[in-house]
mmCIF file of C-alpha atoms in Angstrom:
data_model
loop_
_atom_site.group_PDB
_atom_site.id
_atom_site.type_symbol
_atom_site.label_atom_id
_atom_site.label_comp_id
_atom_site.label_asym_id
_atom_site.label_seq_id
_atom_site.Cartn_x
_atom_site.Cartn_y
_atom_site.Cartn_z
ATOM 1 C CA MET A 955 -0.591 2.847 -23.246
ATOM 2 C CA ASP A 956 1.421 3.601 -26.140
ATOM 3 C CA LYS A 957 4.733 4.154 -25.420
ATOM 4 C CA HIS A 958 6.646 7.382 -25.663
ATOM 5 C CA TYR A 959 8.571 8.131 -29.578
ATOM 6 C CA LEU A 960 12.144 8.210 -26.956
ATOM 7 C CA THR A 961 11.536 4.364 -25.576
ATOM 8 C CA SER A 962 13.704 3.214 -28.272
ATOM 9 C CA LEU A 963 16.201 5.641 -27.411
ATOM 10 C CA PHE A 964 16.318 6.045 -23.538
ATOM 11 C CA SER A 965 14.876 2.320 -22.837
ATOM 12 C CA PRO A 966 15.893 0.396 -25.716
ATOM 13 C CA ASP A 967 15.345 -3.413 -25.266
ATOM 14 C CA SER A 968 18.413 -3.824 -27.421
ATOM 15 C CA ILE A 969 21.508 -1.914 -28.236
ATOM 16 C CA VAL A 970 24.192 -2.599 -30.709
ATOM 17 C CA VAL A 971 27.205 -0.752 -30.392
ATOM 18 C CA PHE A 972 29.576 0.924 -32.956
ATOM 19 C CA ALA A 973 32.831 1.158 -31.323
ATOM 20 C CA GLY A 974 35.686 -0.209 -33.541
ATOM 21 C CA ALA A 975 38.812 -1.659 -32.693
ATOM 22 C CA ALA A 976 37.940 -1.498 -28.959
ATOM 23 C CA ALA A 977 35.465 -3.894 -28.992
ATOM 24 C CA LYS A 978 38.039 -5.982 -29.686
ATOM 25 C CA VAL A 979 40.067 -7.567 -26.373
ATOM 26 C CA ASP A 980 42.974 -5.641 -25.042
ATOM 27 C CA ALA A 981 43.037 -3.921 -28.915
ATOM 28 C CA PRO A 982 42.785 0.230 -29.427
ATOM 29 C CA GLY A 983 40.592 2.620 -29.690
ATOM 30 C CA THR A 984 38.828 6.386 -29.070
ATOM 31 C CA PRO A 985 39.139 7.516 -25.281
ATOM 32 C CA GLN A 986 35.099 7.622 -25.851
ATOM 33 C CA ALA A 987 35.254 4.321 -26.739
ATOM 34 C CA GLN A 988 37.064 2.818 -23.947
ATOM 35 C CA ALA A 989 35.030 4.685 -21.645
ATOM 36 C CA LEU A 990 31.759 3.545 -23.389
ATOM 37 C CA LEU A 991 32.616 -0.568 -23.530
ATOM 38 C CA ALA A 992 34.194 -0.413 -20.038
ATOM 39 C CA ALA A 993 31.064 1.122 -18.594
ATOM 40 C CA LEU A 994 28.430 -1.061 -20.640
ATOM 41 C CA LYS A 995 30.200 -4.254 -19.111
ATOM 42 C CA ALA A 996 30.415 -2.713 -15.571
ATOM 43 C CA GLN A 997 26.945 -4.167 -14.866
ATOM 44 C CA GLN A 998 23.974 -6.671 -16.883
ATOM 45 C CA PHE A 999 22.188 -4.467 -19.154
ATOM 46 C CA SER A 1000 18.539 -6.582 -19.408
ATOM 47 C CA GLY A 1001 17.942 -6.568 -22.861
ATOM 48 C CA THR A 1002 20.391 -7.733 -25.822
ATOM 49 C CA LEU A 1003 23.752 -6.149 -26.611
ATOM 50 C CA SER A 1004 25.692 -6.663 -29.547
ATOM 51 C CA PHE A 1005 29.171 -4.663 -31.491
ATOM 52 C CA LEU A 1006 29.578 -4.226 -35.089
ATOM 53 C CA ASP A 1007 32.492 -2.738 -36.715
ATOM 54 C CA ILE A 1008 31.833 -1.063 -40.370
ATOM 55 C CA HIS A 1009 35.617 -1.865 -41.805
ATOM 56 C CA THR A 1010 34.691 -5.984 -40.882
ATOM 57 C CA THR A 1011 30.933 -6.817 -40.612
ATOM 58 C CA GLY A 1012 30.693 -7.307 -44.374
ATOM 59 C CA THR A 1013 27.789 -6.960 -46.746
ATOM 60 C CA LEU A 1014 24.456 -5.593 -45.516
ATOM 61 C CA ALA A 1015 23.171 -8.407 -46.713
ATOM 62 C CA ASP A 1016 25.135 -10.039 -42.929
ATOM 63 C CA LEU A 1017 24.158 -6.682 -41.308
ATOM 64 C CA ALA A 1018 20.323 -7.439 -42.501
ATOM 65 C CA GLN A 1019 20.793 -10.100 -39.808
ATOM 66 C CA THR A 1020 21.589 -7.646 -36.850
ATOM 67 C CA ARG A 1021 18.334 -5.044 -35.533
ATOM 68 C CA ALA A 1022 18.940 -3.015 -32.787
ATOM 69 C CA ASP A 1023 16.306 -0.218 -30.770
ATOM 70 C CA LEU A 1024 18.934 1.460 -30.357
ATOM 71 C CA ALA A 1025 22.821 2.273 -31.811
ATOM 72 C CA ILE A 1026 25.723 3.279 -29.984
ATOM 73 C CA ILE A 1027 28.367 5.354 -31.575
ATOM 74 C CA ALA A 1028 31.719 5.970 -30.414
ATOM 75 C CA LEU A 1029 34.695 5.942 -33.149
ATOM 76 C CA PRO A 1030 36.470 8.856 -34.733
ATOM 77 C CA PRO A 1031 34.868 11.413 -36.426
ATOM 78 C CA GLU A 1032 35.856 10.434 -40.013
ATOM 79 C CA ASP A 1033 33.649 6.893 -39.237
ATOM 80 C CA VAL A 1034 30.432 8.157 -37.634
ATOM 81 C CA ALA A 1035 28.942 9.006 -40.764
ATOM 82 C CA ALA A 1036 29.235 5.604 -41.978
ATOM 83 C CA ALA A 1037 28.235 4.044 -38.733
ATOM 84 C CA LEU A 1038 25.004 6.118 -38.376
ATOM 85 C CA GLU A 1039 24.606 5.318 -41.706
ATOM 86 C CA VAL A 1040 24.751 1.397 -41.218
ATOM 87 C CA ALA A 1041 22.205 2.149 -38.441
ATOM 88 C CA GLY A 1042 19.641 3.515 -40.038
ATOM 89 C CA ARG A 1043 19.922 0.501 -43.053
ATOM 90 C CA ILE A 1044 19.704 -2.052 -40.106
ATOM 91 C CA LYS A 1045 16.368 -0.222 -38.816
ATOM 92 C CA CYS A 1046 17.667 1.250 -35.662
ATOM 93 C CA ARG A 1047 15.386 3.659 -34.399
ATOM 94 C CA SER A 1048 17.684 5.659 -32.124
ATOM 95 C CA ALA A 1049 20.727 6.448 -32.343
ATOM 96 C CA LEU A 1050 23.649 8.056 -29.730
ATOM 97 C CA VAL A 1051 27.108 9.672 -31.005
ATOM 98 C CA VAL A 1052 29.062 9.971 -27.720
ATOM 99 C CA SER A 1053 32.514 10.586 -30.173
ATOM 100 C CA SER A 1054 33.698 14.402 -29.436
ATOM 101 C CA GLY A 1055 35.847 16.367 -31.135
ATOM 102 C CA ILE A 1056 32.975 16.522 -34.421
ATOM 103 C CA ASN A 1057 32.294 20.558 -36.303
ATOM 104 C CA ALA A 1058 29.438 21.723 -36.776
ATOM 105 C CA THR A 1059 29.073 20.843 -40.504
ATOM 106 C CA LEU A 1060 30.102 16.808 -39.797
ATOM 107 C CA ALA A 1061 27.428 17.494 -37.154
ATOM 108 C CA ALA A 1062 24.816 18.789 -39.506
ATOM 109 C CA GLU A 1063 25.329 15.773 -41.902
ATOM 110 C CA LEU A 1064 24.801 13.898 -39.305
ATOM 111 C CA GLN A 1065 21.776 15.367 -38.483
ATOM 112 C CA ARG A 1066 20.694 14.873 -41.861
ATOM 113 C CA VAL A 1067 21.329 10.992 -42.358
ATOM 114 C CA ALA A 1068 19.187 10.600 -38.908
ATOM 115 C CA LYS A 1069 16.735 12.111 -40.605
ATOM 116 C CA ARG A 1070 16.338 10.000 -43.652
ATOM 117 C CA HIS A 1071 16.317 7.240 -41.999
ATOM 118 C CA GLY A 1072 13.981 8.454 -39.202
ATOM 119 C CA MET A 1073 16.283 7.761 -36.474
ATOM 120 C CA HIS A 1074 15.997 10.182 -33.375
ATOM 121 C CA LEU A 1075 19.793 11.183 -32.717
ATOM 122 C CA LEU A 1076 21.426 11.856 -29.377
ATOM 123 C CA GLY A 1077 24.310 13.560 -29.418
ATOM 124 C CA PRO A 1078 27.344 14.375 -30.603
ATOM 125 C CA ASN A 1079 29.801 15.448 -28.363
ATOM 126 C CA CYS A 1080 27.766 14.946 -25.396
ATOM 127 C CA LEU A 1081 28.474 12.295 -22.824
ATOM 128 C CA GLY A 1082 25.410 10.090 -23.295
ATOM 129 C CA PHE A 1083 22.854 8.913 -20.641
ATOM 130 C CA GLN A 1084 22.406 6.527 -17.998
ATOM 131 C CA SER A 1085 19.212 4.431 -17.234
ATOM 132 C CA PRO A 1086 19.903 2.933 -13.828
ATOM 133 C CA ARG A 1087 16.707 0.882 -13.571
ATOM 134 C CA ARG A 1088 17.942 -1.042 -16.965
ATOM 135 C CA GLY A 1089 21.177 -1.310 -15.897
ATOM 136 C CA LEU A 1090 22.367 0.706 -18.102
ATOM 137 C CA ASN A 1091 24.841 2.650 -18.800
ATOM 138 C CA ALA A 1092 25.118 4.342 -22.393
ATOM 139 C CA SER A 1093 27.402 6.712 -21.219
ATOM 140 C CA VAL A 1094 31.136 8.316 -20.803
ATOM 141 C CA ALA A 1095 29.930 10.301 -17.514
ATOM 142 C CA GLY A 1096 31.390 7.822 -15.122
ATOM 143 C CA PRO A 1097 29.932 4.694 -12.876
ATOM 144 C CA LEU A 1098 26.341 4.251 -13.437
ATOM 145 C CA ALA A 1099 24.474 6.269 -10.694
ATOM 146 C CA ALA A 1100 22.229 4.438 -8.055
ATOM 147 C CA GLN A 1101 18.551 4.196 -8.539
ATOM 148 C CA GLY A 1102 15.835 6.537 -7.836
ATOM 149 C CA HIS A 1103 12.788 8.941 -9.075
ATOM 150 C CA LEU A 1104 14.598 12.064 -10.018
ATOM 151 C CA ALA A 1105 15.713 12.882 -13.371
ATOM 152 C CA LEU A 1106 18.772 15.055 -14.522
ATOM 153 C CA VAL A 1107 19.253 16.811 -17.749
ATOM 154 C CA SER A 1108 22.050 18.742 -18.714
ATOM 155 C CA GLN A 1109 23.635 20.907 -21.209
ATOM 156 C CA SER A 1110 27.072 20.221 -19.952
ATOM 157 C CA GLY A 1111 28.714 17.528 -19.656
ATOM 158 C CA ALA A 1112 31.231 18.676 -16.502
ATOM 159 C CA LEU A 1113 28.595 19.704 -14.820
ATOM 160 C CA THR A 1114 27.045 16.355 -15.057
ATOM 161 C CA ALA A 1115 29.909 14.116 -14.289
ATOM 162 C CA SER A 1116 29.996 16.740 -11.324
ATOM 163 C CA ILE A 1117 26.214 16.552 -10.147
ATOM 164 C CA LEU A 1118 27.090 12.170 -10.134
ATOM 165 C CA ASP A 1119 30.412 12.220 -8.005
ATOM 166 C CA TRP A 1120 27.712 14.250 -6.104
ATOM 167 C CA ALA A 1121 24.906 12.061 -6.363
ATOM 168 C CA GLN A 1122 27.075 8.981 -5.301
ATOM 169 C CA GLN A 1123 28.591 10.610 -2.242
ATOM 170 C CA ASN A 1124 25.170 11.706 -1.048
ATOM 171 C CA ALA A 1125 22.730 8.753 -1.778
ATOM 172 C CA VAL A 1126 20.927 10.077 -4.340
ATOM 173 C CA GLY A 1127 19.548 7.553 -6.884
ATOM 174 C CA PHE A 1128 18.126 8.650 -10.574
ATOM 175 C CA SER A 1129 15.705 7.003 -13.094
ATOM 176 C CA THR A 1130 18.003 8.599 -15.840
ATOM 177 C CA VAL A 1131 20.382 10.834 -16.935
ATOM 178 C CA VAL A 1132 21.007 12.695 -20.017
ATOM 179 C CA SER A 1133 24.086 14.884 -21.502
ATOM 180 C CA LEU A 1134 23.052 17.018 -23.721
ATOM 181 C CA GLY A 1135 25.156 18.063 -26.285
ATOM 182 C CA PRO A 1136 25.732 21.382 -28.914
ATOM 183 C CA ASN A 1137 24.593 19.526 -32.315
ATOM 184 C CA THR A 1138 22.141 17.441 -30.840
ATOM 185 C CA ALA A 1139 19.358 16.546 -33.009
ATOM 186 C CA VAL A 1140 17.178 15.134 -30.251
ATOM 187 C CA ASP A 1141 16.913 19.015 -27.517
ATOM 188 C CA LEU A 1142 15.743 20.100 -24.413
ATOM 189 C CA ALA A 1143 12.035 19.996 -24.702
ATOM 190 C CA GLN A 1144 12.106 16.897 -26.481
ATOM 191 C CA VAL A 1145 14.049 15.263 -23.304
ATOM 192 C CA LEU A 1146 11.519 16.817 -21.011
ATOM 193 C CA ASP A 1147 8.588 15.383 -22.801
ATOM 194 C CA PHE A 1148 9.619 11.776 -22.439
ATOM 195 C CA LEU A 1149 10.468 12.452 -19.038
ATOM 196 C CA ALA A 1150 7.075 14.093 -18.265
ATOM 197 C CA ASN A 1151 5.891 11.057 -19.371
ATOM 198 C CA ASP A 1152 8.144 8.135 -17.187
ATOM 199 C CA ALA A 1153 6.240 6.954 -14.811
ATOM 200 C CA HIS A 1154 9.195 6.026 -13.542
ATOM 201 C CA THR A 1155 10.690 9.979 -12.717
ATOM 202 C CA HIS A 1156 9.118 11.524 -10.116
ATOM 203 C CA SER A 1157 10.717 14.977 -10.306
ATOM 204 C CA ILE A 1158 13.533 16.522 -12.795
ATOM 205 C CA VAL A 1159 16.308 18.831 -12.894
ATOM 206 C CA VAL A 1160 17.423 20.855 -15.701
ATOM 207 C CA TYR A 1161 20.641 22.399 -15.939
ATOM 208 C CA MET A 1162 20.426 24.553 -19.121
ATOM 209 C CA GLU A 1163 22.992 27.388 -20.577
ATOM 210 C CA GLY A 1164 20.467 28.383 -23.540
ATOM 211 C CA ILE A 1165 17.919 26.974 -25.969
ATOM 212 C CA SER A 1166 17.376 27.849 -29.448
ATOM 213 C CA ASP A 1167 13.317 27.281 -29.744
ATOM 214 C CA ALA A 1168 11.673 28.672 -26.821
ATOM 215 C CA ARG A 1169 8.336 28.530 -27.613
ATOM 216 C CA ARG A 1170 8.820 24.982 -28.006
ATOM 217 C CA PHE A 1171 11.089 24.397 -24.645
ATOM 218 C CA MET A 1172 8.282 26.697 -22.509
ATOM 219 C CA SER A 1173 5.497 24.160 -23.572
ATOM 220 C CA ALA A 1174 7.730 20.931 -23.242
ATOM 221 C CA LEU A 1175 8.314 22.973 -19.806
ATOM 222 C CA ARG A 1176 4.939 24.267 -18.725
ATOM 223 C CA ALA A 1177 3.668 20.332 -19.616
ATOM 224 C CA ALA A 1178 6.570 18.616 -17.458
ATOM 225 C CA ALA A 1179 5.853 21.525 -14.569
ATOM 226 C CA ASN A 1180 1.925 20.179 -14.620
ATOM 227 C CA ALA A 1181 3.083 16.940 -14.215
ATOM 228 C CA LYS A 1182 5.836 16.998 -11.459
ATOM 229 C CA PRO A 1183 8.170 18.699 -9.797
ATOM 230 C CA VAL A 1184 10.592 20.890 -11.742
ATOM 231 C CA VAL A 1185 13.858 22.516 -10.809
ATOM 232 C CA VAL A 1186 15.811 24.616 -13.516
ATOM 233 C CA LEU A 1187 19.374 25.350 -13.031
ATOM 234 C CA LYS A 1188 20.931 28.217 -15.325
ATOM 235 C CA ALA A 1189 23.453 29.152 -16.116
ATOM 236 C CA GLY A 1190 24.622 33.508 -16.995
ATOM 237 C CA HIS A 1191 22.570 34.761 -13.993
ATOM 238 C CA LYS A 1192 24.764 38.023 -14.411
ATOM 239 C CA ALA A 1193 25.324 39.577 -17.956
ATOM 240 C CA GLY A 1194 28.764 38.137 -17.951
ATOM 241 C CA GLY A 1195 28.058 34.453 -16.991
ATOM 242 C CA ASN A 1196 25.006 35.008 -19.208
ATOM 243 C CA LYS A 1197 28.090 35.630 -22.162
ATOM 244 C CA ALA A 1198 29.673 32.768 -21.424
ATOM 245 C CA ALA A 1199 27.142 30.443 -21.549
ATOM 246 C CA GLN A 1200 26.112 31.651 -24.733
ATOM 247 C CA THR A 1201 29.603 30.734 -26.087
ATOM 248 C CA HIS A 1202 29.964 27.173 -24.668
ATOM 249 C CA SER A 1203 26.379 26.112 -26.006
ATOM 250 C CA GLY A 1204 25.900 28.074 -29.335
ATOM 251 C CA THR A 1205 22.601 29.535 -27.835
ATOM 252 C CA ILE A 1206 20.889 32.194 -26.729
ATOM 253 C CA VAL A 1207 18.139 32.283 -23.700
ATOM 254 C CA GLY A 1208 18.229 36.191 -23.680
ATOM 255 C CA SER A 1209 16.980 38.670 -21.037
ATOM 256 C CA ASP A 1210 17.348 36.943 -17.383
ATOM 257 C CA ASP A 1211 14.650 38.458 -15.670
ATOM 258 C CA VAL A 1212 12.539 37.425 -18.650
ATOM 259 C CA PHE A 1213 13.470 34.066 -18.460
ATOM 260 C CA ASP A 1214 12.751 34.167 -14.504
ATOM 261 C CA ALA A 1215 9.189 35.307 -15.372
ATOM 262 C CA ALA A 1216 8.804 32.203 -17.969
ATOM 263 C CA LEU A 1217 9.480 29.785 -15.445
ATOM 264 C CA ARG A 1218 7.673 30.966 -12.863
ATOM 265 C CA ARG A 1219 4.390 31.034 -15.421
ATOM 266 C CA ALA A 1220 5.448 27.792 -16.345
ATOM 267 C CA GLY A 1221 5.537 26.207 -13.183
ATOM 268 C CA ALA A 1222 9.191 25.620 -12.353
ATOM 269 C CA VAL A 1223 11.417 26.696 -9.864
ATOM 270 C CA ARG A 1224 14.963 28.347 -10.270
#
């Protein structure tokens, strides 16, 4: 069977990390870079892992020696676009940006860079993802979760971290954990499509606050729910909560009754 187009993102064989000074021993870096590096080094990733510093690496001729499926970027906002450009030039197929504090304008620019190079972009302003089976904790969400067959995809970083804490205390394992930021190019529908086709995922839990493309989301949800059980946790059950969720995610779900009916028709459980 052909590999899914997001395999390079969620199940990479090779990773290059842009973490700046934090990649050096006892050197400072952003809090995200420090947390990411600690997470990556805490377990044995089954693929190859390398590090690049956009300020000291050298010429593009030097960079040409580097190849990776996935680039992970944990740099200050002003350096993220340059790192993403380098990732594109060394032919990374996917990129994860865990850097925080990136505004909508810069996020849109990152999406343009990724699109120009044909890269799938997860983030920015997200916690990243975990793949316990691969020993890969590409996140700032805490320790790597235990292995299991349940997948979690969440639009809330805080809830992602809380669920992982709960799961650790209750011996619940995961196949994949994905935290989606509000400005990510790889959206909820695409992640659902990947999980629906992932043989290691037997069921899916989705926490959502809003969707920007209802038709695409419902199509992906219906396909996923036809393949395996899908449970949807949605913020904003009441009008006040709906408004709060919309403010946080920048997207709109609309009428709660309509959403309930759509979920039932898709075969998912709320």
